[in-house]
Amino acid sequence: MTQYVYFFGDGKADGNKDMKELLGGKGSGLAEMTNAGLPVPPGFTISTRACNIYYERGGSLPPEVDEQTDGALARLEALMGKRLGDPADPLLVSVRSGAKFSMPGMMDTILNLGLNDRSVEGLKAKTGNGRFAKDSYRRFIQMYGNVVLGIEKDRFEHGLSAVKKKYKAAADLDLGEKALDEVIARYKEVVEEETHRPFPQDAREQLRGARDAVFKSWMNPRAITYRRLNDIPHDLGTAVNVQTMVFGNMGDTSATGVGFTRNPSTGAKEFYGEFLQNAQGEDVVAGIRTPHPIADLKKVMPAAYEQLREITTRLERHYKDVQDFEFTIQENKLYMLQTRNGKRTGLAAIHIAVDLVEEGVLTPREALMKVEPQALDQLLHPVFDPKERAKAKPAAKGLPASPGAATGAVVFTADDAVAWAQKGKRVLLVRMETVPDDIHGMSVAQGILTATGGMTSHAAVVGRQMGKPSIVGCGALEIDAKKKKLKVGKTVLEEGDPVSIDGSTGDVILKEMPTSPSEVLRVVAGRLKPSQSVLYQKFEKLLSWADEVRRLGIRANADIPRDAKVAFAFGARGIGLCRTEHMFFADGRLPHVVKMILSAARGQRGLDLTKRLKDRLAEARGSQAAEIRKELAKVRKEYGKHVADYTGALKKLLPMQRADFAGLFREMHGNPVTIRTLDPPLHEFLPKREELMVQVAVLRAKGEARNRRSIAEKEKLLRAVEELHEFNPMLGHRGCRLGITYPEITRMQARAIFEAALQVAKRGIPVKPEVMIPLVAHVEELKRQKQIVIEEAQAVLGKDGGGVEYLVGTMIEVPRGAVTADEVAREAEFFSFGTNDLTQMGFGLSRDDAAKFLLYYQEHGILEKDPFVSLDAAGVGQLVEIGVRKGRGVKPDLKIGVCGEHGGDPSSIHFFHKVGLNYVSCSPYRVPIARLAAAQAQLEKPVGD
Ligand code: ADP
Ligand code: MG
Ligand code: MG
């Protein structure tokens, strides 16, 4: 029989830490802590398997689940010596959700289940604490009413406020038993009004209701959004934990709290957290009362504090990772309610991973697995310009929940954040407190600022996870979300006004602030010495461990020397893609490029005709020769100007390209530099047709006669633009098709490459140019382009090669190129997968138009991820595999890399590692991510050795 229910208690548990999939993170943590002999209130976990069956059956469960639940409950009752629903001495439980991956705040917990009108009196009698009993009951009705019965929280809040007002109570805590009785009565009325039924009094009905609500919450929209944002599959399901209640709300010797074994924001080795006395459950994170720093617990409950430190230190060593824990103290006795590996900022992740190695807890290899490659990105986020920062006077201070500098226009709702962001504005989301429903707004905001809540509030947790600068609990903010106004001291801000936050200090500054690169970036750029940055040292240490492990080489996509320099400093050892056309847009070049384009067709034809005639002339005699000369003169007359324009423009471009390439070679210090010949459709360099038409019309209106020359020029351009117009430019005259029809362009570029190489080599710097022909579908294309490249190489480098070794290879980015890779490999000296185009053509998805429906595809589960971000391993990946297999079938040592955007995407990197590529190439800022991801790929699936 399938086991659906797993017991934990009395020092033993059915589960353990390796059963997250089945028991959820919370359930497996409770089991592991129980097995370790820690004080955990006993209970049982209903597995994720039951949740999945619940959905398969459309909302019901097989009888075995109920039977096993009853069995576990009976066992729990026996252990505790109390019965659920017993009016005299009731067993109370919490019902808690918990999936494999923690989803903070996504699903609600129900506490004090088992209370009803009679058992609340039993609880009072048993504890002699009427206030406590009533407080527990009113909380239960509120949570159950909201989570299970679907009644809005506000309905209850109103009831509570009314009673508070009546009794002139400032806080919930000031309500006595009598007042709480009134709250309970009001709450029960709310339930009757909303559900037309009295509040359920039967404890087993309560339990079933709560369990089903947890299962249902798995598919609520916020949970679905959260999973989508975090790449968590929807079919994992959640477990349900039913656990004996312990009470932090029994008076001042009781408390509840949360904490981390290290600072999750900075990574510093310090005990970190918050607690509240005489409180229960979510009070600490809900932001209703401001919690105390955990250090203060030492003063009020020293014994419990010492025990907590001892237990959590043990947990950290046991799990070999920072622990994020939850605890409750009931009348000075400590209970552990949860432990899990703590979420942390990228900054903290680096510090912690390296520190744990230095403390001997982790090996370097283990440490590598503790840092999300993506998280490294956060270290490269901007900080405020230090000078400006020193001058700026903060208007308010909150808790520094997630580091980094953010500047943006204030918005007050998540929807507004999205709306503004879509218009291209940078926004800062300001809220009283955030709730899971705000996630879409948080994800587009530059930063998050809340008025209430502590370091473990929703905004803080989610902000850290997203790597968003966040400040929480900034009490000085007076927010009027309805009127879209924010008051800080005497200043009133409206929607759209600029605000800056410093997530590292908690400072709120009421103006726009210039930002500057991160500390790591400053070191990389040579503006800060490595010895002055502890962060940089740890960053480099971790990545140096990664370099020792990884098998994939890491190169960068860089077009200009400045980017190449950054890439090299980040650890790129080679350039995998230099897009030569990007340089065409640089200052002072575009006119030559335009001239080249406008004259290319006729100019090339003139050159071709001339050459043919000259060849014939060489062999011709007498009258024949005279005839050919006449023809030559005709050609010269007809095409002379075009040829002059064409070759003239190329001549101008040559030294510019040469200088760019020389810069790249120098910055790469002898590592290979792959330069791609011209790739994009030519119209990309010309103005838009509509713009030109408008310009002509405007000139005409201003005076035909006066503007004759400009009008003629524009019209000429317009004609060229119209001639070059293509219906499907991405499948049109581009890539090697350009170089084949206009070989002079390839020739010029090849010449520039080899002249640059020779120049640099002569200075004693080794160079390794790799000339890459794009968009090859047929081996013949490569063969012809390669011929031109080799001719130029020989012409420039001379017989002895001038000490320059070069390769000529191709991009594999057209499906036909991939499936005929064996033929292509006979000509190619290397392959580089252009996975952007390969995805575009493999899927038949236009990169420029797909955004419109790709999101729909993802939201509706047709595609899990954007295939332009993460390589579609199942489909496009096969083209890559075929290309590798066929290519290496012909040339076993063929060097193969990838230069599409996917080269910097961790999951794609795992794929490239697996299929045996030699290197990935990505944008300079993703190089650190790629280094780490490549190491993780090797640790997960070793190849080589
Ligand atoms: P979340 O996943 O949102 O953290 P939890 O299930 O961990 O939700 O519950 C939130 C809080 O409820 C806990 O931190 C704890 O304070 C309280 N809680 C849950 N179960 C119990 C229990 N059995 N006894 C006392 N408090 C509990
Ligand atoms: Mg929790
Ligand atoms: Mg391409």
Short mmCIF file of C-alpha atoms in Angstrom, two decimals, residues 678-871:
data_model
loop_
_atom_site.label_atom_id
_atom_site.label_comp_id
_atom_site.label_asym_id
_atom_site.label_seq_id
_atom_site.Cartn_x
_atom_site.Cartn_y
_atom_site.Cartn_z
CA LEU A 678 29.33 40.77 -41.96
CA ASP A 679 26.01 39.24 -40.97
CA PRO A 680 22.91 41.43 -40.80
CA PRO A 681 20.65 42.42 -43.66
CA LEU A 682 22.04 45.64 -45.11
CA HIS A 683 18.90 47.69 -44.65
CA GLU A 684 19.65 47.72 -40.93
CA PHE A 685 22.28 50.34 -41.64
CA LEU A 686 19.98 52.56 -43.62
CA PRO A 687 17.30 54.91 -42.33
CA LYS A 688 13.71 53.66 -42.20
CA ARG A 689 11.65 54.08 -45.32
CA GLU A 690 8.87 55.98 -43.53
CA GLU A 691 11.33 58.36 -41.92
CA LEU A 692 12.89 59.19 -45.25
CA MET A 693 9.51 59.81 -46.80
CA VAL A 694 8.63 62.21 -44.05
CA GLN A 695 11.96 63.99 -44.40
CA VAL A 696 11.48 64.43 -48.12
CA ALA A 697 7.97 65.76 -47.61
CA VAL A 698 9.19 68.22 -44.98
CA LEU A 699 11.99 69.46 -47.24
CA ARG A 700 9.55 69.94 -50.08
CA ALA A 701 7.18 71.90 -47.90
CA LYS A 702 10.04 74.15 -46.83
CA GLY A 703 10.84 75.06 -50.38
CA GLU A 704 11.42 72.76 -53.31
CA ALA A 705 13.99 74.99 -54.98
CA ARG A 706 16.06 75.80 -51.95
CA ASN A 707 16.40 72.18 -50.92
CA ARG A 708 16.89 70.60 -54.30
CA ARG A 709 20.15 68.93 -53.43
CA SER A 710 19.09 67.49 -50.12
CA ILE A 711 15.85 66.29 -51.66
CA ALA A 712 17.70 64.52 -54.44
CA GLU A 713 20.02 62.88 -51.92
CA LYS A 714 17.18 61.70 -49.73
CA GLU A 715 15.30 60.38 -52.71
CA LYS A 716 18.29 58.43 -53.83
CA LEU A 717 18.54 56.92 -50.39
CA LEU A 718 14.85 56.20 -50.44
CA ARG A 719 15.18 54.33 -53.71
CA ALA A 720 18.00 52.26 -52.28
CA VAL A 721 16.00 51.49 -49.19
CA GLU A 722 13.11 50.38 -51.34
CA GLU A 723 15.38 48.26 -53.48
CA LEU A 724 16.81 46.56 -50.42
CA HIS A 725 13.42 45.97 -48.88
CA GLU A 726 12.78 42.33 -48.04
CA PHE A 727 9.68 40.59 -46.79
CA ASN A 728 11.62 38.31 -44.48
CA PRO A 729 14.94 40.01 -43.85
CA MET A 730 15.98 37.45 -41.27
CA LEU A 731 15.75 34.80 -43.98
CA GLY A 732 16.91 37.14 -46.69
CA HIS A 733 20.10 38.58 -48.05
CA ARG A 734 22.28 38.30 -44.99
CA GLY A 735 25.08 36.25 -43.45
CA CYS A 736 27.48 34.60 -45.84
CA ARG A 737 25.02 35.35 -48.64
CA LEU A 738 26.28 38.91 -48.44
CA GLY A 739 29.90 37.89 -48.57
CA ILE A 740 29.20 35.63 -51.50
CA THR A 741 27.45 38.23 -53.60
CA TYR A 742 29.75 41.06 -52.45
CA PRO A 743 33.06 39.25 -51.99
CA GLU A 744 34.92 42.55 -51.70
CA ILE A 745 33.34 43.04 -48.30
CA THR A 746 34.65 39.72 -47.01
CA ARG A 747 37.98 40.50 -48.60
CA MET A 748 38.22 43.84 -46.85
CA GLN A 749 37.30 42.35 -43.50
CA ALA A 750 39.74 39.47 -43.86
CA ARG A 751 42.46 41.87 -44.83
CA ALA A 752 41.72 44.07 -41.82
CA ILE A 753 41.86 41.02 -39.54
CA PHE A 754 45.21 39.79 -40.81
CA GLU A 755 46.80 43.19 -40.98
CA ALA A 756 45.75 43.79 -37.40
CA ALA A 757 47.04 40.38 -36.38
CA LEU A 758 50.38 40.99 -38.00
CA GLN A 759 50.67 44.41 -36.44
CA VAL A 760 50.05 43.07 -32.94
CA ALA A 761 52.19 39.97 -33.44
CA LYS A 762 55.08 42.16 -34.49
CA ARG A 763 54.96 43.80 -31.08
CA GLY A 764 55.49 40.41 -29.53
CA ILE A 765 51.91 39.82 -28.42
CA PRO A 766 50.69 36.43 -29.61
CA VAL A 767 47.47 36.47 -31.64
CA LYS A 768 45.02 33.79 -32.65
CA PRO A 769 42.47 35.07 -35.10
CA GLU A 770 39.55 32.82 -35.97
CA VAL A 771 37.55 33.98 -38.94
CA MET A 772 33.96 32.86 -38.73
CA ILE A 773 31.56 32.68 -41.65
CA PRO A 774 27.94 33.15 -40.59
CA LEU A 775 24.71 31.52 -41.68
CA VAL A 776 26.20 28.68 -43.64
CA ALA A 777 23.54 26.28 -44.86
CA HIS A 778 25.59 24.57 -47.55
CA VAL A 779 29.23 23.58 -47.47
CA GLU A 780 29.80 25.31 -50.78
CA GLU A 781 29.07 28.67 -49.19
CA LEU A 782 31.77 28.12 -46.62
CA LYS A 783 34.21 26.81 -49.19
CA ARG A 784 33.99 29.97 -51.30
CA GLN A 785 34.20 32.39 -48.42
CA LYS A 786 37.08 30.47 -46.94
CA GLN A 787 38.91 30.74 -50.24
CA ILE A 788 38.74 34.51 -50.08
CA VAL A 789 39.90 34.58 -46.47
CA ILE A 790 42.87 32.36 -47.23
CA GLU A 791 43.87 34.46 -50.22
CA GLU A 792 43.92 37.57 -48.07
CA ALA A 793 45.78 35.79 -45.28
CA GLN A 794 48.50 34.71 -47.69
CA ALA A 795 48.69 38.13 -49.22
CA VAL A 796 49.02 39.87 -45.87
CA LEU A 797 51.01 37.37 -43.84
CA GLY A 798 53.34 36.22 -46.58
CA LYS A 799 54.83 32.80 -47.08
CA ASP A 800 56.09 32.29 -43.55
CA GLY A 801 52.78 33.34 -42.02
CA GLY A 802 54.31 36.15 -40.01
CA GLY A 803 53.95 34.17 -36.81
CA VAL A 804 50.17 34.35 -36.98
CA GLU A 805 48.21 31.15 -36.76
CA TYR A 806 44.63 31.43 -37.81
CA LEU A 807 41.56 29.30 -38.33
CA VAL A 808 38.63 29.63 -40.68
CA GLY A 809 35.42 28.17 -39.39
CA THR A 810 31.72 28.62 -39.46
CA MET A 811 28.67 29.27 -37.42
CA ILE A 812 26.18 26.47 -37.28
CA GLU A 813 22.94 28.35 -37.01
CA VAL A 814 20.81 27.18 -39.91
CA PRO A 815 19.16 23.78 -39.43
CA ARG A 816 20.52 22.58 -42.76
CA GLY A 817 24.00 23.48 -41.63
CA ALA A 818 23.52 21.38 -38.51
CA VAL A 819 22.21 18.29 -40.27
CA THR A 820 24.91 18.43 -42.94
CA ALA A 821 27.60 19.20 -40.39
CA ASP A 822 29.70 16.30 -41.67
CA GLU A 823 29.99 17.96 -45.05
CA VAL A 824 30.50 21.38 -43.53
CA ALA A 825 33.21 20.01 -41.24
CA ARG A 826 35.35 19.04 -44.21
CA GLU A 827 35.84 22.77 -44.86
CA ALA A 828 35.47 24.14 -41.34
CA GLU A 829 38.34 24.37 -38.89
CA PHE A 830 35.91 25.08 -36.07
CA PHE A 831 32.18 25.30 -35.40
CA SER A 832 30.37 27.81 -33.29
CA PHE A 833 26.69 27.28 -32.68
CA GLY A 834 24.67 30.40 -33.21
CA THR A 835 21.82 29.24 -31.04
CA ASN A 836 19.81 32.46 -31.45
CA ASP A 837 19.30 31.86 -35.12
CA LEU A 838 19.21 28.12 -34.66
CA THR A 839 16.31 28.60 -32.25
CA GLN A 840 14.65 31.10 -34.54
CA MET A 841 14.89 28.80 -37.52
CA GLY A 842 14.53 25.54 -35.65
CA PHE A 843 11.29 26.72 -34.08
CA GLY A 844 10.21 28.88 -37.00
CA LEU A 845 9.85 31.66 -34.44
CA SER A 846 10.81 35.17 -35.39
CA ARG A 847 12.98 36.60 -32.65
CA ASP A 848 11.63 40.04 -33.29
CA ASP A 849 7.98 39.11 -33.27
CA ALA A 850 7.73 36.22 -30.83
CA ALA A 851 7.39 38.28 -27.66
CA LYS A 852 3.72 38.83 -28.42
CA PHE A 853 2.77 35.22 -27.97
CA LEU A 854 5.71 33.61 -26.19
CA LEU A 855 4.53 34.94 -22.84
CA TYR A 856 1.11 33.44 -23.49
CA TYR A 857 2.81 30.15 -24.30
CA GLN A 858 4.64 30.24 -21.00
CA GLU A 859 1.64 31.29 -18.96
CA HIS A 860 -0.42 28.51 -20.46
CA GLY A 861 2.23 25.89 -20.01
CA ILE A 862 2.84 25.26 -23.71
CA LEU A 863 6.47 26.18 -23.25
CA GLU A 864 8.07 26.13 -19.85
CA LYS A 865 10.72 28.70 -20.68
CA ASP A 866 11.48 31.27 -23.31
CA PRO A 867 13.55 29.27 -25.81
CA PHE A 868 15.60 32.35 -26.60
CA VAL A 869 16.69 32.54 -22.97
CA SER A 870 17.13 28.88 -22.17
CA LEU A 871 18.03 26.47 -24.91
#
